Amino acid sequence: MNPSERIQRYLQGTATGGEVAELDRLLAQDPALRRKLIAEVGIDAALRQVAQERAAEPSVEVVRRSTLVAWRPFAAAA
């Protein structure tokens, strides 16, 4: 498994203890990988924020019409 896959599994919460330990070891040795992890954490946090905001918004706009207005064409035809 490459380091990017390890980071993704870590962020998703699916990494095993051994994978987390290996990622820690790799991060200790590679400054570029540490920067990549920081960037990925930022992206992950931003995506979670957007998802939470969208989940709080109504997904369907309900338009209510007056029952009286809805029956006008039928009343006029009668």
mmCIF file of N, CA and C in Angstrom:
data_model
loop_
_atom_site.group_PDB
_atom_site.id
_atom_site.type_symbol
_atom_site.label_atom_id
_atom_site.label_comp_id
_atom_site.label_asym_id
_atom_site.label_seq_id
_atom_site.Cartn_x
_atom_site.Cartn_y
_atom_site.Cartn_z
ATOM 1 N N MET A 1 0.849 -1.165 0.000
ATOM 2 C CA MET A 1 0.000 0.000 0.000
ATOM 3 C C MET A 1 0.901 1.236 0.000
ATOM 4 N N ASN A 2 0.578 2.193 -0.878
ATOM 5 C CA ASN A 2 1.409 3.390 -0.943
ATOM 6 C C ASN A 2 1.005 4.384 0.153
ATOM 7 N N PRO A 3 1.865 5.362 0.443
ATOM 8 C CA PRO A 3 1.585 6.305 1.527
ATOM 9 C C PRO A 3 0.273 7.079 1.353
ATOM 10 N N SER A 4 -0.087 7.429 0.131
ATOM 11 C CA SER A 4 -1.344 8.151 -0.103
ATOM 12 C C SER A 4 -2.543 7.302 0.295
ATOM 13 N N GLU A 5 -2.484 6.029 -0.010
ATOM 14 C CA GLU A 5 -3.575 5.121 0.390
ATOM 15 C C GLU A 5 -3.642 5.005 1.912
ATOM 16 N N ARG A 6 -2.484 4.978 2.550
ATOM 17 C CA ARG A 6 -2.453 4.905 4.020
ATOM 18 C C ARG A 6 -3.093 6.158 4.625
ATOM 19 N N ILE A 7 -2.776 7.318 4.041
ATOM 20 C CA ILE A 7 -3.366 8.562 4.537
ATOM 21 C C ILE A 7 -4.887 8.521 4.382
ATOM 22 N N GLN A 8 -5.368 8.084 3.239
ATOM 23 C CA GLN A 8 -6.809 8.024 3.006
ATOM 24 C C GLN A 8 -7.493 7.069 3.985
ATOM 25 N N ARG A 9 -6.902 5.918 4.213
ATOM 26 C CA ARG A 9 -7.487 4.957 5.161
ATOM 27 C C ARG A 9 -7.478 5.541 6.576
ATOM 28 N N TYR A 10 -6.422 6.269 6.908
ATOM 29 C CA TYR A 10 -6.336 6.905 8.222
ATOM 30 C C TYR A 10 -7.462 7.939 8.376
ATOM 31 N N LEU A 11 -7.644 8.786 7.366
ATOM 32 C CA LEU A 11 -8.670 9.821 7.426
ATOM 33 C C LEU A 11 -10.087 9.237 7.451
ATOM 34 N N GLN A 12 -10.268 8.112 6.785
ATOM 35 C CA GLN A 12 -11.588 7.465 6.757
ATOM 36 C C GLN A 12 -11.861 6.668 8.027
ATOM 37 N N GLY A 13 -10.817 6.463 8.818
ATOM 38 C CA GLY A 13 -10.987 5.695 10.046
ATOM 39 C C GLY A 13 -10.986 4.193 9.823
ATOM 40 N N THR A 14 -10.474 3.759 8.677
ATOM 41 C CA THR A 14 -10.465 2.328 8.370
ATOM 42 C C THR A 14 -9.076 1.698 8.486
ATOM 43 N N ALA A 15 -8.083 2.504 8.868
ATOM 44 C CA ALA A 15 -6.718 1.979 8.991
ATOM 45 C C ALA A 15 -6.602 1.101 10.235
ATOM 46 N N THR A 16 -5.880 0.021 10.096
ATOM 47 C CA THR A 16 -5.625 -0.856 11.235
ATOM 48 C C THR A 16 -4.545 -0.236 12.112
ATOM 49 N N GLY A 17 -4.358 -0.789 13.281
ATOM 50 C CA GLY A 17 -3.302 -0.306 14.169
ATOM 51 C C GLY A 17 -1.930 -0.390 13.524
ATOM 52 N N GLY A 18 -1.684 -1.469 12.814
ATOM 53 C CA GLY A 18 -0.402 -1.636 12.120
ATOM 54 C C GLY A 18 -0.218 -0.609 11.014
ATOM 55 N N GLU A 19 -1.290 -0.305 10.304
ATOM 56 C CA GLU A 19 -1.207 0.701 9.231
ATOM 57 C C GLU A 19 -0.953 2.092 9.804
ATOM 58 N N VAL A 20 -1.568 2.396 10.934
ATOM 59 C CA VAL A 20 -1.337 3.686 11.579
ATOM 60 C C VAL A 20 0.118 3.768 12.055
ATOM 61 N N ALA A 21 0.620 2.703 12.626
ATOM 62 C CA ALA A 21 2.008 2.678 13.080
ATOM 63 C C ALA A 21 2.964 2.866 11.903
ATOM 64 N N GLU A 22 2.677 2.213 10.793
ATOM 65 C CA GLU A 22 3.518 2.352 9.596
ATOM 66 C C GLU A 22 3.439 3.780 9.059
ATOM 67 N N LEU A 23 2.249 4.370 9.054
ATOM 68 C CA LEU A 23 2.097 5.752 8.604
ATOM 69 C C LEU A 23 2.884 6.689 9.519
ATOM 70 N N ASP A 24 2.832 6.467 10.822
ATOM 71 C CA ASP A 24 3.614 7.273 11.764
ATOM 72 C C ASP A 24 5.106 7.184 11.452
ATOM 73 N N ARG A 25 5.564 5.977 11.167
ATOM 74 C CA ARG A 25 6.980 5.769 10.844
ATOM 75 C C ARG A 25 7.350 6.523 9.565
ATOM 76 N N LEU A 26 6.492 6.428 8.546
ATOM 77 C CA LEU A 26 6.756 7.112 7.283
ATOM 78 C C LEU A 26 6.734 8.630 7.458
ATOM 79 N N LEU A 27 5.795 9.129 8.262
ATOM 80 C CA LEU A 27 5.703 10.565 8.496
ATOM 81 C C LEU A 27 6.947 11.096 9.223
ATOM 82 N N ALA A 28 7.487 10.294 10.119
ATOM 83 C CA ALA A 28 8.684 10.696 10.856
ATOM 84 C C ALA A 28 9.892 10.835 9.931
ATOM 85 N N GLN A 29 9.890 10.084 8.847
ATOM 86 C CA GLN A 29 11.033 10.063 7.932
ATOM 87 C C GLN A 29 10.897 11.017 6.744
ATOM 88 N N ASP A 30 9.672 11.444 6.418
ATOM 89 C CA ASP A 30 9.448 12.143 5.153
ATOM 90 C C ASP A 30 8.696 13.463 5.355
ATOM 91 N N PRO A 31 9.407 14.601 5.302
ATOM 92 C CA PRO A 31 8.745 15.903 5.476
ATOM 93 C C PRO A 31 7.689 16.179 4.399
ATOM 94 N N ALA A 32 7.920 15.723 3.175
ATOM 95 C CA ALA A 32 6.956 15.941 2.091
ATOM 96 C C ALA A 32 5.654 15.187 2.383
ATOM 97 N N LEU A 33 5.776 14.009 2.951
ATOM 98 C CA LEU A 33 4.585 13.228 3.308
ATOM 99 C C LEU A 33 3.826 13.912 4.448
ATOM 100 N N ARG A 34 4.559 14.516 5.388
ATOM 101 C CA ARG A 34 3.899 15.263 6.464
ATOM 102 C C ARG A 34 3.102 16.435 5.895
ATOM 103 N N ARG A 35 3.691 17.155 4.920
ATOM 104 C CA ARG A 35 2.973 18.262 4.281
ATOM 105 C C ARG A 35 1.742 17.751 3.546
ATOM 106 N N LYS A 36 1.879 16.598 2.899
ATOM 107 C CA LYS A 36 0.746 16.007 2.186
ATOM 108 C C LYS A 36 -0.370 15.648 3.175
ATOM 109 N N LEU A 37 -0.011 15.081 4.310
ATOM 110 C CA LEU A 37 -1.010 14.735 5.324
ATOM 111 C C LEU A 37 -1.734 15.994 5.817
ATOM 112 N N ILE A 38 -0.985 17.048 6.072
ATOM 113 C CA ILE A 38 -1.593 18.301 6.535
ATOM 114 C C ILE A 38 -2.571 18.826 5.486
ATOM 115 N N ALA A 39 -2.178 18.790 4.222
ATOM 116 C CA ALA A 39 -3.068 19.249 3.140
ATOM 117 C C ALA A 39 -4.312 18.378 3.067
ATOM 118 N N GLU A 40 -4.141 17.064 3.155
ATOM 119 C CA GLU A 40 -5.273 16.136 3.077
ATOM 120 C C GLU A 40 -6.224 16.325 4.256
ATOM 121 N N VAL A 41 -5.676 16.584 5.430
ATOM 122 C CA VAL A 41 -6.519 16.829 6.606
ATOM 123 C C VAL A 41 -7.345 18.096 6.388
ATOM 124 N N GLY A 42 -6.723 19.120 5.820
ATOM 125 C CA GLY A 42 -7.446 20.359 5.525
ATOM 126 C C GLY A 42 -8.554 20.144 4.520
ATOM 127 N N ILE A 43 -8.274 19.398 3.476
ATOM 128 C CA ILE A 43 -9.287 19.095 2.456
ATOM 129 C C ILE A 43 -10.412 18.276 3.070
ATOM 130 N N ASP A 44 -10.055 17.286 3.858
ATOM 131 C CA ASP A 44 -11.054 16.430 4.503
ATOM 132 C C ASP A 44 -11.967 17.255 5.420
ATOM 133 N N ALA A 45 -11.373 18.153 6.182
ATOM 134 C CA ALA A 45 -12.162 18.996 7.090
ATOM 135 C C ALA A 45 -13.092 19.919 6.309
ATOM 136 N N ALA A 46 -12.606 20.482 5.214
ATOM 137 C CA ALA A 46 -13.436 21.374 4.400
ATOM 138 C C ALA A 46 -14.604 20.612 3.773
ATOM 139 N N LEU A 47 -14.335 19.421 3.286
ATOM 140 C CA LEU A 47 -15.405 18.613 2.685
ATOM 141 C C LEU A 47 -16.451 18.209 3.721
ATOM 142 N N ARG A 48 -15.998 17.883 4.916
ATOM 143 C CA ARG A 48 -16.949 17.537 5.981
ATOM 144 C C ARG A 48 -17.818 18.736 6.349
ATOM 145 N N GLN A 49 -17.213 19.925 6.374
ATOM 146 C CA GLN A 49 -17.961 21.140 6.691
ATOM 147 C C GLN A 49 -19.032 21.401 5.636
ATOM 148 N N VAL A 50 -18.657 21.281 4.370
ATOM 149 C CA VAL A 50 -19.622 21.485 3.288
ATOM 150 C C VAL A 50 -20.742 20.456 3.375
ATOM 151 N N ALA A 51 -20.391 19.222 3.651
ATOM 152 C CA ALA A 51 -21.407 18.164 3.761
ATOM 153 C C ALA A 51 -22.365 18.457 4.910
ATOM 154 N N GLN A 52 -21.846 18.929 6.037
ATOM 155 C CA GLN A 52 -22.710 19.260 7.173
ATOM 156 C C GLN A 52 -23.630 20.428 6.843
ATOM 157 N N GLU A 53 -23.105 21.439 6.158
ATOM 158 C CA GLU A 53 -23.928 22.585 5.790
ATOM 159 C C GLU A 53 -25.032 22.179 4.818
ATOM 160 N N ARG A 54 -24.685 21.344 3.854
ATOM 161 C CA ARG A 54 -25.695 20.906 2.885
ATOM 162 C C ARG A 54 -26.734 19.998 3.523
ATOM 163 N N ALA A 55 -26.311 19.208 4.489
ATOM 164 C CA ALA A 55 -27.258 18.321 5.168
ATOM 165 C C ALA A 55 -28.257 19.127 5.990
ATOM 166 N N ALA A 56 -27.847 20.294 6.459
ATOM 167 C CA ALA A 56 -28.727 21.133 7.271
ATOM 168 C C ALA A 56 -29.738 21.895 6.414
ATOM 169 N N GLU A 57 -29.450 22.031 5.118
ATOM 170 C CA GLU A 57 -30.353 22.739 4.214
ATOM 171 C C GLU A 57 -31.470 21.807 3.762
ATOM 172 N N PRO A 58 -32.673 22.349 3.556
ATOM 173 C CA PRO A 58 -33.733 21.496 3.020
ATOM 174 C C PRO A 58 -33.372 21.066 1.601
ATOM 175 N N SER A 59 -33.621 19.826 1.290
ATOM 176 C CA SER A 59 -33.251 19.315 -0.032
ATOM 177 C C SER A 59 -34.334 19.573 -1.075
ATOM 178 N N VAL A 60 -35.551 19.835 -0.628
ATOM 179 C CA VAL A 60 -36.649 20.082 -1.548
ATOM 180 C C VAL A 60 -37.385 21.324 -1.060
ATOM 181 N N GLU A 61 -37.618 22.229 -1.960
ATOM 182 C CA GLU A 61 -38.381 23.416 -1.593
ATOM 183 C C GLU A 61 -39.855 23.096 -1.781
ATOM 184 N N VAL A 62 -40.616 23.277 -0.735
ATOM 185 C CA VAL A 62 -42.037 22.988 -0.775
ATOM 186 C C VAL A 62 -42.771 24.268 -1.117
ATOM 187 N N VAL A 63 -43.544 24.211 -2.192
ATOM 188 C CA VAL A 63 -44.349 25.351 -2.596
ATOM 189 C C VAL A 63 -45.792 24.988 -2.314
ATOM 190 N N ARG A 64 -46.397 25.754 -1.455
ATOM 191 C CA ARG A 64 -47.787 25.489 -1.097
ATOM 192 C C ARG A 64 -48.685 26.498 -1.805
ATOM 193 N N ARG A 65 -49.730 25.992 -2.375
ATOM 194 C CA ARG A 65 -50.729 26.851 -3.002
ATOM 195 C C ARG A 65 -51.990 26.775 -2.168
ATOM 196 N N SER A 66 -52.668 27.842 -2.139
ATOM 197 C CA SER A 66 -53.930 27.873 -1.428
ATOM 198 C C SER A 66 -54.886 26.888 -2.087
ATOM 199 N N THR A 67 -55.639 26.172 -1.288
ATOM 200 C CA THR A 67 -56.624 25.239 -1.827
ATOM 201 C C THR A 67 -57.662 25.984 -2.651
ATOM 202 N N LEU A 68 -58.036 27.175 -2.209
ATOM 203 C CA LEU A 68 -59.009 27.979 -2.937
ATOM 204 C C LEU A 68 -58.498 28.322 -4.323
ATOM 205 N N VAL A 69 -57.215 28.728 -4.424
ATOM 206 C CA VAL A 69 -56.632 29.076 -5.716
ATOM 207 C C VAL A 69 -56.549 27.852 -6.612
ATOM 208 N N ALA A 70 -56.245 26.717 -6.055
ATOM 209 C CA ALA A 70 -56.118 25.498 -6.851
ATOM 210 C C ALA A 70 -57.451 25.085 -7.475
ATOM 211 N N TRP A 71 -58.581 25.433 -6.849
ATOM 212 C CA TRP A 71 -59.893 25.042 -7.360
ATOM 213 C C TRP A 71 -60.522 26.085 -8.272
ATOM 214 N N ARG A 72 -59.943 27.245 -8.440
ATOM 215 C CA ARG A 72 -60.540 28.287 -9.287
ATOM 216 C C ARG A 72 -60.803 27.830 -10.713
ATOM 217 N N PRO A 73 -59.840 27.162 -11.378
ATOM 218 C CA PRO A 73 -60.142 26.764 -12.764
ATOM 219 C C PRO A 73 -61.341 25.820 -12.844
ATOM 220 N N PHE A 74 -61.474 24.950 -11.851
ATOM 221 C CA PHE A 74 -62.600 24.011 -11.868
ATOM 222 C C PHE A 74 -63.920 24.745 -11.587
ATOM 223 N N ALA A 75 -63.870 25.709 -10.691
ATOM 224 C CA ALA A 75 -65.086 26.498 -10.379
ATOM 225 C C ALA A 75 -65.496 27.327 -11.586
ATOM 226 N N ALA A 76 -64.540 27.882 -12.319
ATOM 227 C CA ALA A 76 -64.850 28.676 -13.498
ATOM 228 C C ALA A 76 -65.463 27.809 -14.599
ATOM 229 N N ALA A 77 -64.989 26.588 -14.718
ATOM 230 C CA ALA A 77 -65.519 25.689 -15.743
ATOM 231 C C ALA A 77 -66.934 25.257 -15.412
ATOM 232 N N ALA A 78 -67.267 25.197 -14.155
ATOM 233 C CA ALA A 78 -68.608 24.769 -13.757
ATOM 234 C C ALA A 78 -69.580 25.871 -14.070
#
